mmCIF file of C-alpha atoms in Angstrom:
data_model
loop_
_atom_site.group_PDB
_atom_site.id
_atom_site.type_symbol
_atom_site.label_atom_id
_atom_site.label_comp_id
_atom_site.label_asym_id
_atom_site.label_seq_id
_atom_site.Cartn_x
_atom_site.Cartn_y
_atom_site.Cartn_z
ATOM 1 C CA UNK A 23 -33.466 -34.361 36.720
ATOM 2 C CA UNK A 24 -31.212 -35.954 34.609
ATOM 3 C CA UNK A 25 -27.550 -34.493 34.343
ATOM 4 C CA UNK A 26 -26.288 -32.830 31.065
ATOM 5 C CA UNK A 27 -24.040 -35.139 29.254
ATOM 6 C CA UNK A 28 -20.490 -33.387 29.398
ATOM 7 C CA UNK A 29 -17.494 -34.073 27.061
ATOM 8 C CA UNK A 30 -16.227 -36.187 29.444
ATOM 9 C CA UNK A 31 -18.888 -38.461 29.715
ATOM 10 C CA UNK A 32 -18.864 -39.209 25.505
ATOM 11 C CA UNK A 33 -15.280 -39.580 25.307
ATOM 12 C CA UNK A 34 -15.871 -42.207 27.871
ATOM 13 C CA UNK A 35 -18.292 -44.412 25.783
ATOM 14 C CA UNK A 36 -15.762 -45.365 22.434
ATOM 15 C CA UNK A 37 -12.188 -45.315 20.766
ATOM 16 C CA UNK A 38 -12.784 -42.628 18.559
ATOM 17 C CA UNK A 39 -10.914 -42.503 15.283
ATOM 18 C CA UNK A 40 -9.398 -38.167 16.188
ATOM 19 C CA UNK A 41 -9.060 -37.858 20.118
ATOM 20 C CA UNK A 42 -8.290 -34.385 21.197
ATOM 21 C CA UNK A 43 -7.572 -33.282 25.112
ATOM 22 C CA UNK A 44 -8.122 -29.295 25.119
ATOM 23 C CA UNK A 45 -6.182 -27.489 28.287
ATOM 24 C CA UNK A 46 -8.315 -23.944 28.079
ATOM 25 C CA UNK A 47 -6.482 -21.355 30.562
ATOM 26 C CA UNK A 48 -7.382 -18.166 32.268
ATOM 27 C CA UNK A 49 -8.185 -15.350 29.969
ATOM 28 C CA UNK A 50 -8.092 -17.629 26.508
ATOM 29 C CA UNK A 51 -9.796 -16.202 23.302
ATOM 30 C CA UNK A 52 -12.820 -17.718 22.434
ATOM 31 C CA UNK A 53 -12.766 -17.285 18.670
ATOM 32 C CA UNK A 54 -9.880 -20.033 18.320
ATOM 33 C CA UNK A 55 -11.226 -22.016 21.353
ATOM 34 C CA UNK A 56 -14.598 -22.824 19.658
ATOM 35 C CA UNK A 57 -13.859 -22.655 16.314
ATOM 36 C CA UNK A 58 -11.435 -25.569 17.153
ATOM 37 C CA UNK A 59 -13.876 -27.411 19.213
ATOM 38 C CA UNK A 60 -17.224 -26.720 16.992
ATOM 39 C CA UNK A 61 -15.339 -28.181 13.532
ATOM 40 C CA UNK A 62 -14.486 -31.573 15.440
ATOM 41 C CA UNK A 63 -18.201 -31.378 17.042
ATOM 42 C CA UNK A 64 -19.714 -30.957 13.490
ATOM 43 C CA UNK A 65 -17.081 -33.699 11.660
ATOM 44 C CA UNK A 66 -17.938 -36.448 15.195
ATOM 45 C CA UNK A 67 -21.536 -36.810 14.375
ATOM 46 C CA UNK A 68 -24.621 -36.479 11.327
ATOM 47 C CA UNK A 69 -26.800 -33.772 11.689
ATOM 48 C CA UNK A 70 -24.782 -31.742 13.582
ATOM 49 C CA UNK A 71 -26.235 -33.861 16.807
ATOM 50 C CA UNK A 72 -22.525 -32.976 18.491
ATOM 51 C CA UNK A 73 -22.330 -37.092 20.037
ATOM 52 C CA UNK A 74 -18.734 -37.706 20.148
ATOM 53 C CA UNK A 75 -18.596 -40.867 17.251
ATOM 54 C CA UNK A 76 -16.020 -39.886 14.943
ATOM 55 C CA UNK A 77 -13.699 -37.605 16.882
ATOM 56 C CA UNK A 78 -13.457 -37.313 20.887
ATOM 57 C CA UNK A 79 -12.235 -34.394 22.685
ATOM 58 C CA UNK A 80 -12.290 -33.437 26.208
ATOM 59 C CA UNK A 81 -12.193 -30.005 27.974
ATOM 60 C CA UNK A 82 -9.343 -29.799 30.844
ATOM 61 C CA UNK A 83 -8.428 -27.610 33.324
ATOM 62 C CA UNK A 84 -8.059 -26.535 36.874
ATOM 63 C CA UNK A 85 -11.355 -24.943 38.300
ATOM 64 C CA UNK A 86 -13.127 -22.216 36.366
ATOM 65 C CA UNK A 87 -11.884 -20.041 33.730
ATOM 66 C CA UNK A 88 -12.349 -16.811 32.240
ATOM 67 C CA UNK A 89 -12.350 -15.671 28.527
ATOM 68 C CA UNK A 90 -10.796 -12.437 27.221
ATOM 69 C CA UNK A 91 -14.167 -11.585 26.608
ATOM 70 C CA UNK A 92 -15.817 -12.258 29.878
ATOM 71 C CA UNK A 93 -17.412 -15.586 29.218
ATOM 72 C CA UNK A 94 -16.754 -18.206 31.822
ATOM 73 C CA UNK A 95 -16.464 -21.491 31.600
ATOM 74 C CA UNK A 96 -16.036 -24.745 33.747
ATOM 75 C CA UNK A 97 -13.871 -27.177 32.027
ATOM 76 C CA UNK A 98 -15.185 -30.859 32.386
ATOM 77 C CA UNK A 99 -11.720 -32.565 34.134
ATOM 78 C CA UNK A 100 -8.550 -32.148 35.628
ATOM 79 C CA UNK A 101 -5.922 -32.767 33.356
ATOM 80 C CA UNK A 102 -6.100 -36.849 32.210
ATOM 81 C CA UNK A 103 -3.861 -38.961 31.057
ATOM 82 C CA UNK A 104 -1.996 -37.890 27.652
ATOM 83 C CA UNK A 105 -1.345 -41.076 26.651
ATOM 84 C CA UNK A 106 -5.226 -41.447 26.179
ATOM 85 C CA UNK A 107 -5.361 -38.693 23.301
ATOM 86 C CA UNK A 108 -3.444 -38.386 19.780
ATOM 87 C CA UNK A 109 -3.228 -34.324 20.629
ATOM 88 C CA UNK A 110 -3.242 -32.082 23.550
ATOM 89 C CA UNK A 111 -4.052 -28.668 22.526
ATOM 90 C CA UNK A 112 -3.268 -25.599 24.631
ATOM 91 C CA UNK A 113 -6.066 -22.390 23.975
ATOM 92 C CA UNK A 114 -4.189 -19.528 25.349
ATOM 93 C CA UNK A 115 -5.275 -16.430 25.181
ATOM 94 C CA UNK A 116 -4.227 -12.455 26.314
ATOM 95 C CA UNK A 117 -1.937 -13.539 29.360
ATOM 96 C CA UNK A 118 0.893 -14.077 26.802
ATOM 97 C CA UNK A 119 3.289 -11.496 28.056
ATOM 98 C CA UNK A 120 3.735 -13.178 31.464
ATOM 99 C CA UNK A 121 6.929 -15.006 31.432
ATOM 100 C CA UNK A 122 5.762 -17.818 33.591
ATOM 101 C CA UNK A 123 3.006 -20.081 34.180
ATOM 102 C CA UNK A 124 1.436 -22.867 36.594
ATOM 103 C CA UNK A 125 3.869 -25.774 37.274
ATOM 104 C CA UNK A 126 0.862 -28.192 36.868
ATOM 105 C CA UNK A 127 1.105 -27.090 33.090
ATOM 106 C CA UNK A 128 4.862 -27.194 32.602
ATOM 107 C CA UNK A 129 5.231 -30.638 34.590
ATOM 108 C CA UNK A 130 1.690 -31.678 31.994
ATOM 109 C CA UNK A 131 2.824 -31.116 28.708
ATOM 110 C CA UNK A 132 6.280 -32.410 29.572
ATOM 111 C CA UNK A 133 4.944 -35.680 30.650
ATOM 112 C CA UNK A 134 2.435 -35.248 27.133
ATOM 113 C CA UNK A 135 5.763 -34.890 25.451
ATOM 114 C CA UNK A 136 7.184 -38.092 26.763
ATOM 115 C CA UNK A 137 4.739 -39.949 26.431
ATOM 116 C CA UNK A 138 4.418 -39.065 22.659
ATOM 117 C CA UNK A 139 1.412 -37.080 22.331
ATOM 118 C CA UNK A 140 1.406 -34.606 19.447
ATOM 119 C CA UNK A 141 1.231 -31.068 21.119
ATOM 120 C CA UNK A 142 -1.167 -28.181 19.558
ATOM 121 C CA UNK A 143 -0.665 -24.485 20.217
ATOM 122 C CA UNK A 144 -3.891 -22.507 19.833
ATOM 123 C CA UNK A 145 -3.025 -18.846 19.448
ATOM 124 C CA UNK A 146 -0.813 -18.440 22.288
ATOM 125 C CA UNK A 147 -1.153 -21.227 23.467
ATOM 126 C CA UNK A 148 2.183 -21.884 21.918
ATOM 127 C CA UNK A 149 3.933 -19.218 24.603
ATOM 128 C CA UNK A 150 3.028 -21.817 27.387
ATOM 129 C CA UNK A 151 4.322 -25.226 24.998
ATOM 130 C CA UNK A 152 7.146 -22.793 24.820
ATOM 131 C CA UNK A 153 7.471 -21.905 28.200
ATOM 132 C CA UNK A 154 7.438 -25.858 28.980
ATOM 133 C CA UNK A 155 10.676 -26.008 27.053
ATOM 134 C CA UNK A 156 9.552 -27.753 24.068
ATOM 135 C CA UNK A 157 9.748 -25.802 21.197
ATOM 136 C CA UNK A 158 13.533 -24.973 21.239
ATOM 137 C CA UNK A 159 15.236 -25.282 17.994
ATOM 138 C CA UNK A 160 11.707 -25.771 16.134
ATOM 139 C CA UNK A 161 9.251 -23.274 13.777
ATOM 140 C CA UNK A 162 6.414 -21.987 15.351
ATOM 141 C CA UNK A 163 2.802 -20.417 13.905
ATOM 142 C CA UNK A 164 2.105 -17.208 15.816
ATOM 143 C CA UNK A 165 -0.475 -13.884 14.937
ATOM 144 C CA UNK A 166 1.302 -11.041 13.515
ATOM 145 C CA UNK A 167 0.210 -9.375 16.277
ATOM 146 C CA UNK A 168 2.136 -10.864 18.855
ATOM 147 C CA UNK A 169 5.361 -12.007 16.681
ATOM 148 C CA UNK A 170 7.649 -9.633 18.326
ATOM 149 C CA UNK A 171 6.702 -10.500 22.009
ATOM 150 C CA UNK A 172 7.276 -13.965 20.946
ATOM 151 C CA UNK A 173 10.863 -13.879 19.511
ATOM 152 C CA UNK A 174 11.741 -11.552 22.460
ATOM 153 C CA UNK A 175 10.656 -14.275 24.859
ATOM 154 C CA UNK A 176 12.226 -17.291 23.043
ATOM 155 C CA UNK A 177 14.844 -16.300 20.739
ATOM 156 C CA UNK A 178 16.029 -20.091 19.810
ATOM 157 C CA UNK A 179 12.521 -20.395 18.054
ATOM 158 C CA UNK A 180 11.764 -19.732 14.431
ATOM 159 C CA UNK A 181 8.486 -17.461 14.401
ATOM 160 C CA UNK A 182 6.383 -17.368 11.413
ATOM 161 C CA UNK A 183 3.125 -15.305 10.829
ATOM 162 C CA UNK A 184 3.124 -15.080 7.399
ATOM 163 C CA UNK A 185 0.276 -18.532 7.409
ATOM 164 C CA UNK A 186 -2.018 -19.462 9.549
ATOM 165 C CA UNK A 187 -0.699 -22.995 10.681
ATOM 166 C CA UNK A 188 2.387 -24.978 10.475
ATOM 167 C CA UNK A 189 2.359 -28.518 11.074
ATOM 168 C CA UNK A 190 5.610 -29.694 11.947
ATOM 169 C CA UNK A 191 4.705 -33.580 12.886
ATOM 170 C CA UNK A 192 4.873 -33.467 16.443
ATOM 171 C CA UNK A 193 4.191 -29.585 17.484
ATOM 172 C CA UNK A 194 1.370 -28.088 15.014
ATOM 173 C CA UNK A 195 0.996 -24.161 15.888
ATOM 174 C CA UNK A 196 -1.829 -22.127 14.950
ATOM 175 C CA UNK A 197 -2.256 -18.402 14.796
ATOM 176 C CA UNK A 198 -5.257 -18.603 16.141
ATOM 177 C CA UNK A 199 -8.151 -16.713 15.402
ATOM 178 C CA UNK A 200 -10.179 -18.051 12.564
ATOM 179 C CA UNK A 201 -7.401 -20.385 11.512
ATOM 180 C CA UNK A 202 -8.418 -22.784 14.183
ATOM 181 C CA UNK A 203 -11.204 -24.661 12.404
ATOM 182 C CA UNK A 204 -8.562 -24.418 9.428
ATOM 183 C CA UNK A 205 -6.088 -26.415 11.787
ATOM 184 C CA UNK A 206 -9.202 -28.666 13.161
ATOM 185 C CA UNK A 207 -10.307 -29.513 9.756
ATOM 186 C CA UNK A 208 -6.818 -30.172 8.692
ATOM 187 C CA UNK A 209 -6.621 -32.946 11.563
ATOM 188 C CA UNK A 210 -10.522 -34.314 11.152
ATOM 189 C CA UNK A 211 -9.035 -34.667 6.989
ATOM 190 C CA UNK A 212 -5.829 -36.965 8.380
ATOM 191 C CA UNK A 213 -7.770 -39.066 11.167
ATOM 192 C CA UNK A 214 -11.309 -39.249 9.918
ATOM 193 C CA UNK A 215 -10.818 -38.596 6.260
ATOM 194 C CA UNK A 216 -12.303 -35.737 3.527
ATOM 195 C CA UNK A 217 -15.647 -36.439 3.862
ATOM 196 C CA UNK A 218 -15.817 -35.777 7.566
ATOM 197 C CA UNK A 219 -14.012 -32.722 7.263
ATOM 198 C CA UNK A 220 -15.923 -31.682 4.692
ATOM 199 C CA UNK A 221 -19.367 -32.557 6.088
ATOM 200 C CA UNK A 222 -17.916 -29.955 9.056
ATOM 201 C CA UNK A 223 -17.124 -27.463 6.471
ATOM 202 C CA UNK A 224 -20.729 -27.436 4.924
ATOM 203 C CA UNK A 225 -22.411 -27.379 8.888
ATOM 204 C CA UNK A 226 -20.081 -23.786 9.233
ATOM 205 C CA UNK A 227 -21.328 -22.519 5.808
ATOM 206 C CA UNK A 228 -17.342 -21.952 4.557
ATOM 207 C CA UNK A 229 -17.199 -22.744 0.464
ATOM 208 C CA UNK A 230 -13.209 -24.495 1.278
ATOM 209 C CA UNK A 231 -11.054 -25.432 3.712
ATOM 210 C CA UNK A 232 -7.514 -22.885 3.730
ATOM 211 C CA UNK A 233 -4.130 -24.564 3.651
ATOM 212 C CA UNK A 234 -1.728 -24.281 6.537
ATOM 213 C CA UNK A 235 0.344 -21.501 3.986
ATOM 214 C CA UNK A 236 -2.824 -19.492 3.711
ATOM 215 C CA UNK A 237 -1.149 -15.992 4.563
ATOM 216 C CA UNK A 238 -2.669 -14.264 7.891
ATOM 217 C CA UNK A 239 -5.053 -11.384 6.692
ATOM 218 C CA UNK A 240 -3.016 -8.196 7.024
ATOM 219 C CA UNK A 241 -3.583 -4.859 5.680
ATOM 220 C CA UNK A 242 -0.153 -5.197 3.376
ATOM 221 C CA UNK A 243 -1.861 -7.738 0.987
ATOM 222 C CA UNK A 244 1.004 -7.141 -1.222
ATOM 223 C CA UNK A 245 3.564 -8.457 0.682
ATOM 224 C CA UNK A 246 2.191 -11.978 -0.287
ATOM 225 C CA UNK A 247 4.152 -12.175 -3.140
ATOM 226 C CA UNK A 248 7.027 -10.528 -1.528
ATOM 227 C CA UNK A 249 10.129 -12.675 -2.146
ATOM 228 C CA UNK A 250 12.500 -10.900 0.355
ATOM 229 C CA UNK A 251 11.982 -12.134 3.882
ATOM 230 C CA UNK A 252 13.937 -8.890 5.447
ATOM 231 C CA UNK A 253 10.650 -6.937 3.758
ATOM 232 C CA UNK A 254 8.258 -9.076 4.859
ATOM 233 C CA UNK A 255 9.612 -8.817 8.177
ATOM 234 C CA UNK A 256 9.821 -4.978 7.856
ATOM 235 C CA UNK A 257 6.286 -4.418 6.836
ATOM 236 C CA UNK A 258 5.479 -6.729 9.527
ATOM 237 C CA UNK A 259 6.715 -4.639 11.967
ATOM 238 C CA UNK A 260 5.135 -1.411 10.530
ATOM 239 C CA UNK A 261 2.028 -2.804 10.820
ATOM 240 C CA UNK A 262 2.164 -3.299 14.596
ATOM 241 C CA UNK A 263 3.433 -0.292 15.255
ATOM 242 C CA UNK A 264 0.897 1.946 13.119
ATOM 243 C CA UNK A 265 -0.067 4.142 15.942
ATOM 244 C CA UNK A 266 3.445 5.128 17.122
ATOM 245 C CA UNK A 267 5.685 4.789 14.332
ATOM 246 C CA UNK A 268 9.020 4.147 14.468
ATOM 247 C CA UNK A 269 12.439 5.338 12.703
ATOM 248 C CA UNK A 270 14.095 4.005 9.947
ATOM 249 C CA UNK A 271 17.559 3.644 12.375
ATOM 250 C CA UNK A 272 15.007 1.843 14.819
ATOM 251 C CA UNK A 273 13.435 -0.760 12.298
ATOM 252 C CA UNK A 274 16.801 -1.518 10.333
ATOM 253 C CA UNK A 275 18.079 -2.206 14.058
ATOM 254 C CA UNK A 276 15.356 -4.928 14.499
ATOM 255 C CA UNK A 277 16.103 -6.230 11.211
ATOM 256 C CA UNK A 278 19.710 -6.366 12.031
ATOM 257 C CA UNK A 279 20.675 -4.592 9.358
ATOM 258 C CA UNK A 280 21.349 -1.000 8.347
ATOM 259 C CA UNK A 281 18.616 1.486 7.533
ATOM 260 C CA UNK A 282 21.178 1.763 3.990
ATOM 261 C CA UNK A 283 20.831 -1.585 3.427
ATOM 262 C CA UNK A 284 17.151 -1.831 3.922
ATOM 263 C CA UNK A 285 16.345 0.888 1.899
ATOM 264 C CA UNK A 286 18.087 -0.470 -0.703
ATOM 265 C CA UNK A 287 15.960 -3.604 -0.859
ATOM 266 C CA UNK A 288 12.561 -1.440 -0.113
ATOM 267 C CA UNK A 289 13.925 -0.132 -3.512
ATOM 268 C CA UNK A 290 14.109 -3.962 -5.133
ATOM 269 C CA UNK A 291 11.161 -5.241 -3.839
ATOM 270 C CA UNK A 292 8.760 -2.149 -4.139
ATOM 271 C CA UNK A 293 10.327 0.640 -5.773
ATOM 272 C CA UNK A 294 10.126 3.121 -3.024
ATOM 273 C CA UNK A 295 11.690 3.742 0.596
ATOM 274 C CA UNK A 296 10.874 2.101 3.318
ATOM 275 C CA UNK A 297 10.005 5.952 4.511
ATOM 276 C CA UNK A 298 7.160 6.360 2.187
ATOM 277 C CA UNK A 299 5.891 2.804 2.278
ATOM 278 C CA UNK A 300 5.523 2.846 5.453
ATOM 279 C CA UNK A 301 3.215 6.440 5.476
ATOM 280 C CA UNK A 302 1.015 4.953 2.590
ATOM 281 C CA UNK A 303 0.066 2.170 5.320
ATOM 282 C CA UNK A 304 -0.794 4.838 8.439
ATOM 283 C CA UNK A 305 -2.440 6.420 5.563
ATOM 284 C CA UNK A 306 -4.198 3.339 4.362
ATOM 285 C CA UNK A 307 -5.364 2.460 7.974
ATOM 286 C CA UNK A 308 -6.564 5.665 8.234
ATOM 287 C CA UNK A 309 -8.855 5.286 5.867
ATOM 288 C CA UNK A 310 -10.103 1.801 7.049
ATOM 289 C CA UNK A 311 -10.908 3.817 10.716
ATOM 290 C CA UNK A 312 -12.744 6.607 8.736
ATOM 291 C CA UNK A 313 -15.506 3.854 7.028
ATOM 292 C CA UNK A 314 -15.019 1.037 9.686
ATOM 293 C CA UNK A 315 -15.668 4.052 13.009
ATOM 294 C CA UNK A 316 -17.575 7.220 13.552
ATOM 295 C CA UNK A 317 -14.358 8.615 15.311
ATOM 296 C CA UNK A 318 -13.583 12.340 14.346
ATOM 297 C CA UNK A 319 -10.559 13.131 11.674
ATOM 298 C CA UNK A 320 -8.506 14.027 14.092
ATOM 299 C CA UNK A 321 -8.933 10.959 16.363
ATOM 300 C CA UNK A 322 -8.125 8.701 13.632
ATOM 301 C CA UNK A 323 -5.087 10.995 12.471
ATOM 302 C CA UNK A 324 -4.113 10.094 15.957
ATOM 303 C CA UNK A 325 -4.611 6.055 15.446
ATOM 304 C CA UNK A 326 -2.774 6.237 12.475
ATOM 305 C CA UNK A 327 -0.041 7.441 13.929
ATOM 306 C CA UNK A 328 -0.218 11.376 12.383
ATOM 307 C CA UNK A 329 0.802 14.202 15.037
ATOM 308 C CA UNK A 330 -2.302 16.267 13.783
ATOM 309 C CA UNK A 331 -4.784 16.186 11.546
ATOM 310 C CA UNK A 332 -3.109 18.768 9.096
ATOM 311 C CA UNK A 333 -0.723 16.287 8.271
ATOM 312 C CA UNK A 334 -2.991 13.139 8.198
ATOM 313 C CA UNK A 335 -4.889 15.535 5.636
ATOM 314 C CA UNK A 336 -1.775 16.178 3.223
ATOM 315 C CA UNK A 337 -0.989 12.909 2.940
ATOM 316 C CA UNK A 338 -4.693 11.286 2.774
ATOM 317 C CA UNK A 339 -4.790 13.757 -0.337
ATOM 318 C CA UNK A 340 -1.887 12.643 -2.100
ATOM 319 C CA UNK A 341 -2.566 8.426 -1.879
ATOM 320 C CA UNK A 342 -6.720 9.140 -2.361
ATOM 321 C CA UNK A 343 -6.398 12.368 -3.995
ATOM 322 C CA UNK A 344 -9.439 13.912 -1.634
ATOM 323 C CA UNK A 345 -10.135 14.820 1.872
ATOM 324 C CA UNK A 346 -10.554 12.589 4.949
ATOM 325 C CA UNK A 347 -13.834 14.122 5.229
ATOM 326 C CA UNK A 348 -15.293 13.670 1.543
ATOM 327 C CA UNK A 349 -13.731 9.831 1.448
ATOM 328 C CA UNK A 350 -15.367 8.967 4.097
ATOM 329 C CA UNK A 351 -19.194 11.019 2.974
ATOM 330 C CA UNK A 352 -18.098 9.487 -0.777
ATOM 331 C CA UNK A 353 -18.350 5.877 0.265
ATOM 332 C CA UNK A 354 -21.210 6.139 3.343
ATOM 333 C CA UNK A 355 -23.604 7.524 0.603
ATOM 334 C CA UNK A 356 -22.217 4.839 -1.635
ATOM 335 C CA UNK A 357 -22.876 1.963 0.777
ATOM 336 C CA UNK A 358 -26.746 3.831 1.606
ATOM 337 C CA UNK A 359 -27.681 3.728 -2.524
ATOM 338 C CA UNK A 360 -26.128 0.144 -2.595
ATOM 339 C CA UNK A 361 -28.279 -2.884 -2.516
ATOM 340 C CA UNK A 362 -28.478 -4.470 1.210
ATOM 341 C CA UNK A 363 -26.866 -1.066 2.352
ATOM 342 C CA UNK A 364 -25.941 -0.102 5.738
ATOM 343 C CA UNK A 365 -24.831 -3.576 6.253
ATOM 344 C CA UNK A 366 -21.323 -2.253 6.912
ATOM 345 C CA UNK A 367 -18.379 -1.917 4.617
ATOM 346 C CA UNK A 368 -16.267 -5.471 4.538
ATOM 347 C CA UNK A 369 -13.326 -6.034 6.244
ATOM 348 C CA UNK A 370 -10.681 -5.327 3.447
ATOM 349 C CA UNK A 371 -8.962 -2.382 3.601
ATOM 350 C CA UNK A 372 -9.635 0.657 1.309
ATOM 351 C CA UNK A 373 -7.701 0.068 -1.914
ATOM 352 C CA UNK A 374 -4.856 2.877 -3.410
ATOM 353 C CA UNK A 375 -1.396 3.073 -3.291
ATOM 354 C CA UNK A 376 1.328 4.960 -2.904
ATOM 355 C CA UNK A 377 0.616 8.319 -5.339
ATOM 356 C CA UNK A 378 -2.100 6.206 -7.245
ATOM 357 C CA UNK A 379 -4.115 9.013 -6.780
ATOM 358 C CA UNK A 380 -7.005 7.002 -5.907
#
């Protein structure tokens, strides 16, 4: 029986014009992995016949490896030579609050570094570029989600999480997720040129490809056209910390500022306090929970950070101007009568604001 071609063996058999080694470690998120990998599989070839003609890529690691999810897989070689790719990309995944990692991977993208390889950090995979000592002083790309563990662990880096990518030359950073292809695409456009990337772009069924600034979905859409960073970072915080909110002294200390001064520009930039902004979005998520779960009221009083569902209740009824109950009965008969019902309810969040009554 004839062996399966791996990605080794095709990255063997030309110079391809977009050469990409992938290091995939223990307990990596697939999402970002393959959507990486499947846009320079779809750009490489016609037809979607995956042969490695346009773009190369390899799949590196040490031994077998497990994904957040569960799925294992077997990468197809040790760690190569750097020098033979334009990128090495690191797919990191849910291990991100260890502060150390394998020497083989320090020692790795050091030498990648040296050598002049362009160094990709997919989702956390920037921690570990981090960790090797080669972001300090630079910007990096990370999820919302895991902003504040990053700054705490490397405080001489710039974190962003207000796009999806940032391509800073020789470190690009992703946020991961479903900005990956983005960041694939954006690399298949510079080495292979548009029509590649957009032949890719048709074979995933996405109408465009997103810019780098493309904001990370959050539920605080309207802090896209926020102009005050301190804000932004504010709201940022608020919305990891929906199910255990915090004080006002506590966030302004973050900030490094005082919880005077930040109400005062909660004032500027959205005519209300920080305080009340920051109940419309527990409120807000609430309501996501009540179409997007079948948990009871009083669970998702809980999520939404709400000591009981008597007070989850008072304020549900001021932003929607009904109860948790009838919202949620209100839009499940609405999605039954709609055309292609019961398909489920988007991913956006419920819309209102703060005493829109809606």
């Amino acid at each position: 029986m004839k062996r399966p071609e791996t990605s080794l063996d095709a990255f063997h058999e030309g110079r391809q014009k977009l050469r990409v080694g992938i290091l995939v470690l223990d307990n990596f998120t697939l999402n970002a992995f393959s959507g990486f990998i499947d846009a320079l599989r779809l750009a490489a070839d016609t037809g979607g016949r995956s042969r490695q003609i346009e773009c190369g890529w390899v799949i590196m690691g040490h031994g077998p490896v497990r994904a957040s999810c569960g799925l294992s897989i077997t990468p197809d070689a040790e760690p190569m030579d750097p020098g033979r790719f334009d990128y090495i990309a690191v797919a990191g995944g849910n291990d991100y609050p260890q502060r150390a990692q394998p020497a083989w991977l320090t020692r790795y993208l050091q030498q990648a570094d040296a050598a002049g390889v362009r160094l990709v950090g997919l989702c956390t995979g920037t921690f570990n570029i981090a960790r090797a000592g080669l972001m300090e002083g630079r910007t990096a790309c990370v999820h919302w989600n895991v902003h504040d563990e990053f700054r705490s662990q490397f405080p001489n880096v710039r974190a962003l999480s207000d796009r999806i990518f940032f391509d800073a030359g020789d470190r690009i950073t992703c946020a991961g997720s479903t900005g990956a292809p983005d960041l694939a695409l954006h690399l298949i456009g510079r080495h292979c040129g548009p029509e590649r990337a957009q032949q890719s772009l048709r074979h995933m069924v996405l109408s465009n490809q997103r810019d780098a600034s493309f904001p990370q979905a959050q539920f605080a859409e309207e802090t896209r056209s926020l102009r005050d960073s301190v804000v932004r970072r504010a709201i940022l915080i608020m919305e990891q910390t929906l199910d255990a909110p915090i004080s006002l002294e506590d966030l302004a200390s973050r900030l490094g500022i005082s919880p005077r001064h930040l109400s005062r520009r909660f004032t500027e930039s959205l005519g209300q306090s920080p305080s009340r902004y920051y109940r419309f979005l527990r409120v807000r998520y609430g309501a996501w929970r009540l179409v997007h779960s079948t948990e009871r009221v009083s669970e998702v009083a809980t999520e939404a950070g709400f000591s009981d569902a008597s007070h989850f209740l008072r304020e549900f009824k001021q932003v929607y101007g009904t109860t948790p109950a009838r919202y949620r009965k209100a839009l499940d008969g609405a999605r039954r009568g709609a055309p292609g019902g019961g398909q489920g309810g988007g991913g956006s969040a419920p819309a209102g604001g703060p005493g829109s009554g809606r």
